[in-house]
PDB file of C-alpha atoms in Angstrom:
ATOM      1  CA  MET A   1     142.477  76.004  43.251  1.00 49.00           C
ATOM      2  CA  PRO A   2     142.547  78.399  46.141  1.00 51.00           C
ATOM      3  CA  HIS A   3     139.210  79.815  44.982  1.00 52.00           C
ATOM      4  CA  ARG A   4     137.717  76.323  44.997  1.00 52.00           C
ATOM      5  CA  ARG A   5     138.921  75.745  48.552  1.00 53.00           C
ATOM      6  CA  ILE A   6     137.390  79.026  49.614  1.00 49.00           C
ATOM      7  CA  MET A   7     134.084  78.066  48.011  1.00 46.00           C
ATOM      8  CA  LEU A   8     134.129  74.679  49.717  1.00 45.00           C
ATOM      9  CA  PHE A   9     134.923  76.378  53.013  1.00 48.00           C
ATOM     10  CA  TYR A  10     131.925  78.721  52.725  1.00 43.00           C
ATOM     11  CA  LEU A  11     129.725  75.828  51.621  1.00 41.00           C
ATOM     12  CA  ALA A  12     130.723  73.876  54.715  1.00 49.00           C
ATOM     13  CA  ILE A  13     129.871  76.876  56.906  1.00 48.00           C
ATOM     14  CA  LEU A  14     126.449  77.205  55.267  1.00 41.00           C
ATOM     15  CA  LEU A  15     125.734  73.505  55.787  1.00 44.00           C
ATOM     16  CA  LEU A  16     126.801  73.816  59.414  1.00 47.00           C
ATOM     17  CA  LEU A  17     124.518  76.800  59.951  1.00 44.00           C
ATOM     18  CA  GLN A  18     121.699  74.939  58.285  1.00 46.00           C
ATOM     19  CA  ASN A  19     122.197  71.954  60.558  1.00 48.00           C
ATOM     20  CA  ILE A  20     122.276  74.247  63.556  1.00 43.00           C
ATOM     21  CA  GLY A  21     119.130  75.973  62.330  1.00 40.00           C
ATOM     22  CA  GLY A  22     117.332  72.643  62.305  1.00 40.00           C
ATOM     23  CA  GLY A  23     118.554  71.780  65.757  1.00 42.00           C
ATOM     24  CA  HIS A  24     117.071  72.436  69.160  1.00 44.00           C
ATOM     25  CA  CYS A  25     119.309  75.364  70.012  1.00 50.00           C
ATOM     26  CA  THR A  26     117.612  77.720  67.531  1.00 74.00           C
ATOM     27  CA  VAL A  27     114.097  77.258  68.931  1.00 81.00           C
ATOM     28  CA  THR A  28     113.550  78.363  72.513  1.00 88.00           C
ATOM     29  CA  LEU A  29     110.576  78.827  74.830  1.00 92.00           C
ATOM     30  CA  LEU A  30     110.913  81.695  77.297  1.00 94.00           C
ATOM     31  CA  GLN A  31     108.993  81.483  80.556  1.00 96.00           C
ATOM     32  CA  PRO A  32     109.349  83.646  83.684  1.00 95.00           C
ATOM     33  CA  ARG A  33     110.800  81.770  86.618  1.00 94.00           C
ATOM     34  CA  SER A  34     107.971  82.613  89.004  1.00 94.00           C
ATOM     35  CA  ILE A  35     104.973  84.937  89.330  1.00 95.00           C
ATOM     36  CA  SER A  36     102.322  85.643  91.938  1.00 94.00           C
ATOM     37  CA  ALA A  37      98.600  86.323  91.896  1.00 95.00           C
ATOM     38  CA  MET A  38      95.909  87.137  94.416  1.00 95.00           C
ATOM     39  CA  ARG A  39      93.026  84.774  94.997  1.00 95.00           C
ATOM     40  CA  GLY A  40      90.142  85.416  92.588  1.00 95.00           C
ATOM     41  CA  SER A  41      92.235  87.339  90.056  1.00 95.00           C
ATOM     42  CA  SER A  42      93.312  86.410  86.520  1.00 95.00           C
ATOM     43  CA  VAL A  43      96.931  85.489  85.834  1.00 94.00           C
ATOM     44  CA  ASN A  44      98.847  85.351  82.580  1.00 94.00           C
ATOM     45  CA  LEU A  45     101.328  82.486  82.229  1.00 95.00           C
ATOM     46  CA  SER A  46     103.717  83.893  79.653  1.00 94.00           C
ATOM     47  CA  CYS A  47     105.360  81.646  77.047  1.00 94.00           C
ATOM     48  CA  GLN A  48     107.216  83.231  74.139  1.00 93.00           C
ATOM     49  CA  LEU A  49     108.377  81.139  71.195  1.00 90.00           C
ATOM     50  CA  GLN A  50     111.661  82.309  69.661  1.00 89.00           C
ATOM     51  CA  LEU A  51     112.366  80.775  66.248  1.00 83.00           C
ATOM     52  CA  ASN A  52     115.509  82.779  65.414  1.00 79.00           C
ATOM     53  CA  GLY A  53     114.685  82.911  61.716  1.00 79.00           C
ATOM     54  CA  VAL A  54     113.712  79.230  61.425  1.00 80.00           C
ATOM     55  CA  LYS A  55     110.669  78.565  59.234  1.00 83.00           C
ATOM     56  CA  VAL A  56     108.128  76.415  61.069  1.00 81.00           C
ATOM     57  CA  ASP A  57     105.531  74.401  59.202  1.00 82.00           C
ATOM     58  CA  ARG A  58     103.333  73.613  62.209  1.00 83.00           C
ATOM     59  CA  VAL A  59     103.221  74.309  65.938  1.00 85.00           C
ATOM     60  CA  ASN A  60     101.428  72.082  68.417  1.00 87.00           C
ATOM     61  CA  LEU A  61     101.100  73.660  71.855  1.00 90.00           C
ATOM     62  CA  TYR A  62     100.851  71.905  75.221  1.00 91.00           C
ATOM     63  CA  TRP A  63     100.461  73.300  78.732  1.00 93.00           C
ATOM     64  CA  LEU A  64     100.951  70.879  81.571  1.00 92.00           C
ATOM     65  CA  VAL A  65     101.464  70.676  85.328  1.00 92.00           C
ATOM     66  CA  PRO A  66     104.115  68.140  86.419  1.00 90.00           C
ATOM     67  CA  ASP A  67     104.163  66.152  89.640  1.00 86.00           C
ATOM     68  CA  VAL A  68     107.090  65.728  92.009  1.00 79.00           C
ATOM     69  CA  ASN A  69     108.683  63.213  89.612  1.00 81.00           C
ATOM     70  CA  TYR A  70     108.317  65.667  86.721  1.00 77.00           C
ATOM     71  CA  LYS A  71     105.672  63.509  85.108  1.00 83.00           C
ATOM     72  CA  VAL A  72     102.449  64.964  83.736  1.00 84.00           C
ATOM     73  CA  LYS A  73     100.038  65.530  86.599  1.00 84.00           C
ATOM     74  CA  GLU A  74      97.496  67.581  84.685  1.00 86.00           C
ATOM     75  CA  ASN A  75      97.033  68.719  81.085  1.00 85.00           C
ATOM     76  CA  LEU A  76      95.732  72.267  80.732  1.00 86.00           C
ATOM     77  CA  TYR A  77      95.959  72.572  76.974  1.00 86.00           C
ATOM     78  CA  PRO A  78      94.670  70.908  74.866  1.00 84.00           C
ATOM     79  CA  ARG A  79      91.851  70.217  77.296  1.00 74.00           C
ATOM     80  CA  PRO A  80      91.420  66.497  77.957  1.00 67.00           C
ATOM     81  CA  ARG A  81      88.052  64.860  78.484  1.00 61.00           C
ATOM     82  CA  LEU A  82      88.576  64.873  82.231  1.00 56.00           C
ATOM     83  CA  ARG A  83      87.314  68.189  83.565  1.00 58.00           C
ATOM     84  CA  SER A  84      88.464  70.215  86.547  1.00 63.00           C
ATOM     85  CA  THR A  85      88.080  73.824  87.731  1.00 62.00           C
ATOM     86  CA  ARG A  86      91.586  74.828  86.747  1.00 75.00           C
ATOM     87  CA  ILE A  87      91.187  73.411  83.230  1.00 69.00           C
ATOM     88  CA  ASN A  88      87.835  75.122  82.698  1.00 75.00           C
ATOM     89  CA  ASN A  89      89.297  78.475  83.743  1.00 79.00           C
ATOM     90  CA  SER A  90      92.260  78.376  81.346  1.00 83.00           C
ATOM     91  CA  ARG A  91      92.359  79.979  77.903  1.00 82.00           C
ATOM     92  CA  LEU A  92      95.006  80.976  75.369  1.00 81.00           C
ATOM     93  CA  VAL A  93      95.912  84.645  75.177  1.00 74.00           C
ATOM     94  CA  TYR A  94      96.521  84.699  71.417  1.00 64.00           C
ATOM     95  CA  PRO A  95      95.211  81.439  69.929  1.00 57.00           C
ATOM     96  CA  VAL A  96      96.343  82.307  66.367  1.00 50.00           C
ATOM     97  CA  PHE A  97      99.576  84.141  67.116  1.00 57.00           C
ATOM     98  CA  ILE A  98     102.469  81.787  66.575  1.00 69.00           C
ATOM     99  CA  ASN A  99     105.036  83.464  68.813  1.00 84.00           C
ATOM    100  CA  ASP A 100     102.886  84.148  71.885  1.00 89.00           C
ATOM    101  CA  LEU A 101     101.795  80.861  73.430  1.00 91.00           C
ATOM    102  CA  SER A 102     100.731  82.370  76.754  1.00 92.00           C
ATOM    103  CA  LEU A 103      97.943  80.877  78.836  1.00 92.00           C
ATOM    104  CA  THR A 104      95.523  82.816  81.053  1.00 93.00           C
ATOM    105  CA  ILE A 105      93.828  81.307  84.095  1.00 93.00           C
ATOM    106  CA  ASP A 106      90.813  83.142  85.520  1.00 93.00           C
ATOM    107  CA  ASP A 107      89.627  83.154  89.130  1.00 94.00           C
ATOM    108  CA  VAL A 108      92.806  81.582  90.500  1.00 94.00           C
ATOM    109  CA  GLN A 109      92.555  79.756  93.816  1.00 92.00           C
ATOM    110  CA  PRO A 110      95.205  78.971  96.461  1.00 91.00           C
ATOM    111  CA  SER A 111      95.222  75.354  95.310  1.00 90.00           C
ATOM    112  CA  TYR A 112      96.478  76.533  91.905  1.00 93.00           C
ATOM    113  CA  THR A 113      99.894  77.227  93.422  1.00 92.00           C
ATOM    114  CA  ASP A 114     102.074  75.001  91.255  1.00 92.00           C
ATOM    115  CA  THR A 115     104.581  74.810  88.380  1.00 93.00           C
ATOM    116  CA  TYR A 116     103.257  75.350  84.841  1.00 95.00           C
ATOM    117  CA  ILE A 117     105.243  74.189  81.828  1.00 95.00           C
ATOM    118  CA  CYS A 118     104.852  75.321  78.241  1.00 94.00           C
ATOM    119  CA  GLU A 119     105.773  72.738  75.604  1.00 93.00           C
ATOM    120  CA  THR A 120     105.665  72.672  71.799  1.00 91.00           C
ATOM    121  CA  SER A 121     105.886  70.076  69.101  1.00 88.00           C
ATOM    122  CA  LEU A 122     107.235  71.750  65.958  1.00 85.00           C
ATOM    123  CA  VAL A 123     107.451  70.585  62.361  1.00 85.00           C
ATOM    124  CA  ILE A 124     110.522  72.147  60.734  1.00 84.00           C
ATOM    125  CA  GLY A 125     111.452  71.115  57.207  1.00 81.00           C
ATOM    126  CA  GLY A 126     109.284  68.001  57.439  1.00 82.00           C
ATOM    127  CA  LYS A 127     110.989  66.937  60.670  1.00 86.00           C
ATOM    128  CA  SER A 128     109.357  66.936  64.086  1.00 87.00           C
ATOM    129  CA  GLN A 129     111.061  68.683  66.982  1.00 87.00           C
ATOM    130  CA  ARG A 130     109.951  69.079  70.585  1.00 88.00           C
ATOM    131  CA  SER A 131     110.821  72.093  72.728  1.00 89.00           C
ATOM    132  CA  THR A 132     110.032  72.509  76.428  1.00 91.00           C
ATOM    133  CA  GLY A 133     110.154  75.595  78.602  1.00 93.00           C
ATOM    134  CA  LYS A 134     111.724  75.619  82.054  1.00 94.00           C
ATOM    135  CA  GLY A 135     108.372  76.193  83.728  1.00 95.00           C
ATOM    136  CA  THR A 136     106.806  79.022  85.730  1.00 95.00           C
ATOM    137  CA  TYR A 137     106.011  78.702  89.413  1.00 94.00           C
ATOM    138  CA  LEU A 138     102.694  80.375  90.269  1.00 95.00           C
ATOM    139  CA  LEU A 139     102.303  81.472  93.880  1.00 94.00           C
ATOM    140  CA  VAL A 140      98.697  82.325  94.809  1.00 94.00           C
ATOM    141  CA  TYR A 141      98.174  84.298  98.024  1.00 94.00           C
ATOM    142  CA  GLU A 142      94.885  84.865  99.847  1.00 94.00           C
ATOM    143  CA  GLU A 143      95.992  87.931 101.784  1.00 94.00           C
ATOM    144  CA  PHE A 144      99.027  90.191 101.839  1.00 95.00           C
ATOM    145  CA  ILE A 145      98.887  93.338 103.991  1.00 95.00           C
ATOM    146  CA  THR A 146     101.035  95.681 106.072  1.00 94.00           C
ATOM    147  CA  PHE A 147      99.777  97.652 109.074  1.00 92.00           C
ATOM    148  CA  LEU A 148     101.016  99.678 112.035  1.00 89.00           C
ATOM    149  CA  ASN A 149     100.578  98.347 115.563  1.00 85.00           C
ATOM    150  CA  HIS A 150     101.790 100.952 118.072  1.00 81.00           C
ATOM    151  CA  SER A 151     105.566 101.079 117.568  1.00 82.00           C
ATOM    152  CA  ASP A 152     105.723  97.888 115.446  1.00 90.00           C
ATOM    153  CA  LEU A 153     105.213  97.431 111.724  1.00 92.00           C
ATOM    154  CA  ILE A 154     103.583  94.123 110.808  1.00 94.00           C
ATOM    155  CA  CYS A 155     103.529  92.373 107.444  1.00 95.00           C
ATOM    156  CA  ARG A 156     101.597  89.168 106.927  1.00 95.00           C
ATOM    157  CA  ALA A 157     100.547  86.928 104.064  1.00 95.00           C
ATOM    158  CA  LYS A 158      98.345  83.872 103.788  1.00 94.00           C
ATOM    159  CA  LEU A 159      99.480  81.276 101.265  1.00 92.00           C
ATOM    160  CA  GLN A 160      99.092  77.668 100.314  1.00 86.00           C
ATOM    161  CA  GLY A 161     101.707  75.227  99.105  1.00 78.00           C
ATOM    162  CA  PRO A 162     105.434  74.912  99.808  1.00 71.00           C
ATOM    163  CA  GLN A 163     106.799  77.095 102.570  1.00 71.00           C
ATOM    164  CA  ASN A 164     110.002  78.195 100.798  1.00 84.00           C
ATOM    165  CA  VAL A 165     108.813  81.807 100.827  1.00 90.00           C
ATOM    166  CA  ASP A 166     109.970  84.727 102.943  1.00 92.00           C
ATOM    167  CA  LEU A 167     109.097  88.321 103.820  1.00 94.00           C
ATOM    168  CA  VAL A 168     111.784  90.983 103.399  1.00 94.00           C
ATOM    169  CA  TRP A 169     111.642  94.614 104.569  1.00 94.00           C
ATOM    170  CA  GLU A 170     113.047  97.494 102.567  1.00 92.00           C
ATOM    171  CA  PHE A 171     113.372 101.114 103.688  1.00 87.00           C
ATOM    172  CA  GLN A 172     115.800 103.964 103.117  1.00 82.00           C
ATOM    173  CA  ASP A 173     116.725 102.313  99.781  1.00 84.00           C
ATOM    174  CA  GLN A 174     118.117  99.240 101.499  1.00 88.00           C
ATOM    175  CA  GLU A 175     116.827  95.729 102.059  1.00 90.00           C
ATOM    176  CA  HIS A 176     116.879  94.382 105.599  1.00 85.00           C
ATOM    177  CA  ASP A 177     116.680  90.591 105.393  1.00 78.00           C
ATOM    178  CA  ASN A 178     117.741  90.096 109.009  1.00 82.00           C
ATOM    179  CA  VAL A 179     114.152  90.483 110.255  1.00 88.00           C
ATOM    180  CA  SER A 180     112.905  86.987 111.028  1.00 86.00           C
ATOM    181  CA  SER A 181     109.524  85.647 109.922  1.00 90.00           C
ATOM    182  CA  THR A 182     107.100  83.390 111.761  1.00 92.00           C
ATOM    183  CA  VAL A 183     105.123  80.647 110.000  1.00 92.00           C
ATOM    184  CA  ILE A 184     101.778  79.452 111.368  1.00 92.00           C
ATOM    185  CA  THR A 185     100.323  76.424 109.584  1.00 90.00           C
ATOM    186  CA  SER A 186      96.653  75.484 109.237  1.00 85.00           C
ATOM    187  CA  SER A 187      94.907  72.170 108.767  1.00 83.00           C
ATOM    188  CA  ASP A 188      93.785  73.040 105.200  1.00 82.00           C
ATOM    189  CA  ASN A 189      97.385  73.093 103.889  1.00 82.00           C
ATOM    190  CA  SER A 190      97.474  76.901 104.071  1.00 88.00           C
ATOM    191  CA  PHE A 191      99.786  78.907 106.293  1.00 93.00           C
ATOM    192  CA  TRP A 192     100.410  82.427 107.570  1.00 94.00           C
ATOM    193  CA  ILE A 193     103.816  84.017 107.301  1.00 94.00           C
ATOM    194  CA  ILE A 194     104.264  87.042 109.596  1.00 95.00           C
ATOM    195  CA  SER A 195     107.157  89.477 109.909  1.00 95.00           C
ATOM    196  CA  VAL A 196     107.349  92.152 112.614  1.00 94.00           C
ATOM    197  CA  LEU A 197     109.610  95.195 112.367  1.00 91.00           C
ATOM    198  CA  PRO A 198     109.895  96.412 115.981  1.00 89.00           C
ATOM    199  CA  ASP A 199     110.278 100.034 117.041  1.00 85.00           C
ATOM    200  CA  TRP A 200     110.210 101.507 113.547  1.00 81.00           C
ATOM    201  CA  THR A 201     110.734 105.019 114.967  1.00 79.00           C
ATOM    202  CA  GLN A 202     114.435 104.299 115.395  1.00 80.00           C
ATOM    203  CA  TRP A 203     114.778 104.637 111.611  1.00 75.00           C
ATOM    204  CA  CYS A 204     113.087 108.047 111.469  1.00 73.00           C
ATOM    205  CA  GLN A 205     116.118 110.232 112.172  1.00 64.00           C
ATOM    206  CA  THR A 206     114.946 113.742 111.198  1.00 60.00           C
ATOM    207  CA  GLN A 207     112.612 112.672 108.415  1.00 60.00           C
ATOM    208  CA  GLN A 208     108.956 113.576 108.437  1.00 69.00           C
ATOM    209  CA  ASN A 209     107.824 110.342 106.823  1.00 77.00           C
ATOM    210  CA  THR A 210     109.451 107.028 106.100  1.00 82.00           C
ATOM    211  CA  THR A 211     108.078 104.508 103.606  1.00 88.00           C
ATOM    212  CA  PHE A 212     108.517 100.881 104.553  1.00 91.00           C
ATOM    213  CA  THR A 213     108.114  98.156 101.934  1.00 94.00           C
ATOM    214  CA  CYS A 214     107.395  94.506 102.664  1.00 95.00           C
ATOM    215  CA  LYS A 215     108.281  92.094  99.852  1.00 95.00           C
ATOM    216  CA  LEU A 216     107.010  88.573  99.363  1.00 94.00           C
ATOM    217  CA  ARG A 217     109.998  86.599  98.146  1.00 92.00           C
ATOM    218  CA  TYR A 218     110.171  83.139  96.605  1.00 90.00           C
ATOM    219  CA  MET A 219     113.483  81.488  95.723  1.00 84.00           C
ATOM    220  CA  GLU A 220     115.369  84.812  96.010  1.00 85.00           C
ATOM    221  CA  GLN A 221     112.891  86.517  93.669  1.00 90.00           C
ATOM    222  CA  ASN A 222     110.573  89.316  94.817  1.00 92.00           C
ATOM    223  CA  LEU A 223     107.095  88.564  93.531  1.00 93.00           C
ATOM    224  CA  VAL A 224     104.854  91.208  95.108  1.00 94.00           C
ATOM    225  CA  GLU A 225     105.223  94.027  97.633  1.00 95.00           C
ATOM    226  CA  ARG A 226     103.185  96.266  99.934  1.00 95.00           C
ATOM    227  CA  ASN A 227     104.072  99.792 101.124  1.00 93.00           C
ATOM    228  CA  ILE A 228     103.200 101.624 104.320  1.00 91.00           C
ATOM    229  CA  ALA A 229     104.110 105.246 105.092  1.00 87.00           C
ATOM    230  CA  ALA A 230     104.762 106.027 108.767  1.00 82.00           C
ATOM    231  CA  THR A 231     104.890 109.572 110.131  1.00 78.00           C
ATOM    232  CA  CYS A 232     107.921 110.276 112.267  1.00 75.00           C
ATOM    233  CA  ALA A 233     107.846 112.441 115.395  1.00 63.00           C
ATOM    234  CA  GLY A 234     111.343 113.871 114.922  1.00 50.00           C
ATOM    235  CA  ASP A 235     112.450 117.459 114.363  1.00 45.00           C
ATOM    236  CA  LEU A 236     110.318 119.148 111.736  1.00 40.00           C
ATOM    237  CA  PRO A 237     111.384 122.032 109.501  1.00 42.00           C
ATOM    238  CA  ALA A 238     110.347 125.551 110.487  1.00 40.00           C
ATOM    239  CA  SER A 239     108.189 125.809 107.365  1.00 41.00           C
ATOM    240  CA  TYR A 240     106.319 122.661 108.262  1.00 39.00           C
ATOM    241  CA  SER A 241     102.776 123.274 109.404  1.00 44.00           C
ATOM    242  CA  ALA A 242     101.419 120.465 111.496  1.00 42.00           C
ATOM    243  CA  PRO A 243      97.903 119.316 110.687  1.00 47.00           C
ATOM    244  CA  GLN A 244      95.263 120.751 113.035  1.00 51.00           C
ATOM    245  CA  PRO A 245      93.858 118.097 115.367  1.00 57.00           C
ATOM    246  CA  THR A 246      90.259 119.253 115.023  1.00 66.00           C
ATOM    247  CA  LEU A 247      88.778 116.460 117.079  1.00 65.00           C
ATOM    248  CA  LEU A 248      91.194 117.116 119.926  1.00 66.00           C
ATOM    249  CA  TYR A 249      90.362 120.837 119.936  1.00 70.00           C
ATOM    250  CA  VAL A 250      86.651 120.090 119.976  1.00 71.00           C
ATOM    251  CA  LEU A 251      87.081 117.772 122.951  1.00 74.00           C
ATOM    252  CA  ILE A 252      89.155 120.350 124.847  1.00 81.00           C
ATOM    253  CA  LEU A 253      86.615 123.105 124.136  1.00 80.00           C
ATOM    254  CA  GLY A 254      83.735 120.856 125.143  1.00 79.00           C
ATOM    255  CA  ASN A 255      85.403 119.918 128.426  1.00 80.00           C
ATOM    256  CA  THR A 256      86.186 123.587 129.160  1.00 85.00           C
ATOM    257  CA  LEU A 257      82.578 124.614 128.592  1.00 84.00           C
ATOM    258  CA  LEU A 258      81.380 121.739 130.762  1.00 85.00           C
ATOM    259  CA  ILE A 259      83.688 122.798 133.602  1.00 87.00           C
ATOM    260  CA  LEU A 260      82.502 126.432 133.322  1.00 85.00           C
ATOM    261  CA  LEU A 261      78.892 125.283 133.393  1.00 84.00           C
ATOM    262  CA  ILE A 262      79.528 123.239 136.531  1.00 86.00           C
ATOM    263  CA  ILE A 263      81.224 126.233 138.208  1.00 85.00           C
ATOM    264  CA  ILE A 264      78.284 128.505 137.308  1.00 85.00           C
ATOM    265  CA  ILE A 265      75.774 126.004 138.660  1.00 84.00           C
ATOM    266  CA  ILE A 266      77.724 125.556 141.898  1.00 83.00           C
ATOM    267  CA  THR A 267      78.044 129.353 142.329  1.00 82.00           C
ATOM    268  CA  PHE A 268      74.329 129.837 141.677  1.00 77.00           C
ATOM    269  CA  PHE A 269      73.275 127.253 144.259  1.00 76.00           C
ATOM    270  CA  CYS A 270      75.755 128.590 146.813  1.00 78.00           C
ATOM    271  CA  LYS A 271      74.281 132.122 146.550  1.00 74.00           C
ATOM    272  CA  LYS A 272      70.760 130.766 146.714  1.00 71.00           C
ATOM    273  CA  GLU A 273      71.579 128.725 149.822  1.00 68.00           C
ATOM    274  CA  LYS A 274      73.136 131.786 151.520  1.00 68.00           C
ATOM    275  CA  LYS A 275      70.017 133.897 150.929  1.00 67.00           C
ATOM    276  CA  ARG A 276      67.810 131.123 152.282  1.00 66.00           C
ATOM    277  CA  ARG A 277      69.795 130.990 155.493  1.00 62.00           C
ATOM    278  CA  ILE A 278      69.484 134.764 155.993  1.00 57.00           C
ATOM    279  CA  ARG A 279      65.731 134.603 155.592  1.00 59.00           C
ATOM    280  CA  VAL A 280      65.468 131.858 158.178  1.00 51.00           C
ATOM    281  CA  VAL A 281      67.592 133.677 160.832  1.00 50.00           C
ATOM    282  CA  VAL A 282      66.057 137.207 160.655  1.00 47.00           C
ATOM    283  CA  PRO A 283      62.490 136.412 161.858  1.00 51.00           C
ATOM    284  CA  ASN A 284      63.752 134.655 164.994  1.00 51.00           C
ATOM    285  CA  ALA A 285      66.235 137.323 166.061  1.00 48.00           C
ATOM    286  CA  LYS A 286      65.590 139.224 169.391  1.00 51.00           C
ATOM    287  CA  PHE A 287      66.358 142.903 169.646  1.00 45.00           C
ATOM    288  CA  PRO A 288      66.121 145.116 172.841  1.00 52.00           C
ATOM    289  CA  SER A 289      62.796 146.960 173.115  1.00 51.00           C
ATOM    290  CA  SER A 290      62.861 150.755 172.797  1.00 49.00           C
ATOM    291  CA  SER A 291      59.437 151.234 174.530  1.00 47.00           C
ATOM    292  CA  LYS A 292      59.321 152.571 178.099  1.00 48.00           C
ATOM    293  CA  THR A 293      57.285 150.952 180.904  1.00 46.00           C
ATOM    294  CA  LYS A 294      55.012 153.322 182.636  1.00 48.00           C
ATOM    295  CA  TYR A 295      55.160 153.121 186.463  1.00 43.00           C
ATOM    296  CA  ASN A 296      52.048 153.811 188.337  1.00 50.00           C
ATOM    297  CA  GLY A 297      52.963 154.468 191.863  1.00 44.00           C
TER     298      GLY A 297
END
C-alpha cells in the first residue's frame, strides 16, 4: 500500500510537469530591451526562442511594430502586400534555424526609431500556443561625436523620436550624471541633444592624459559611447619627453632669420649713405692756400 501511494505521488508529479511543459511558462522569447544604430548601418534585432526541452511541431514567426495603443502598426514579417522601405530592408538572420528568430534591417533611417516585437505561434502536441516577446526599442542616431573646444568638452547627438534620452559623462572610472544636457528640436521631428563639460582641466590633477567618455543613455541603459583623450598640462614625470613642436621651431627660426636680414640691410644702407655724404662734402671744402704772392714793388 505505501508503495502504491508512492507510485501515485510520482505519477501526479509527472502529470504536473507535463502540464507545465505544455504551458506558456516553458516557452520564452528573449529580446534585448533596447539597442542603437547609426543611420545607414545594418542592425540585428535579436529574438531567441527558448523551448526548455519542449518538442515543437511547428513555429510560425511574426515581427511587428505596435502603435501607441499596442496594436499592430506595421507587419515586418511575414511581409504583407503593402510595401514600405522598412519592410523591404528586413530579412531573417537564420530562416531555417528554429531557435534564432532574429531579424536584420539594412540601411536603417532615423524614422525607424521604434519598438520591434517578436512573436511566435507554436504547435506543441497538436495544440496551438502563442508567445510574445517584450519588444526591443531601436534608437537610430544620425550623428554622435565628442570634441574639444578650448577648455570645454562637448558631446552632441542628433536623433529622431521620443526625447527620453540623455548624455552622461564618465571619467576616472566614475559616471558624472550631474552635467545637464540641452535639447534643440527641429521641424522634421529630429532633435539635437548637447552636453558640455566645462573646464575639463580641473580633473587632470597630475595625470598626463585623461580619457573622457560620453554615453548615450535611454531609459537608464547605455546604448553607445564615444571617447576623447585630453592632454593635461600638469606636472610631468622627469622621464617624460615632451613632443618637439617642429612647426613652432620653424616659425621662430624663420622670424630670427628675417630680423637678421633686416638688420643687415639697414646696416648696409647706413654705411652706403655715410660714404655718399663724405663724397659730397670733400669737393666743396676750402683749405688755406700754401702759395706765396710775389710783390713787385
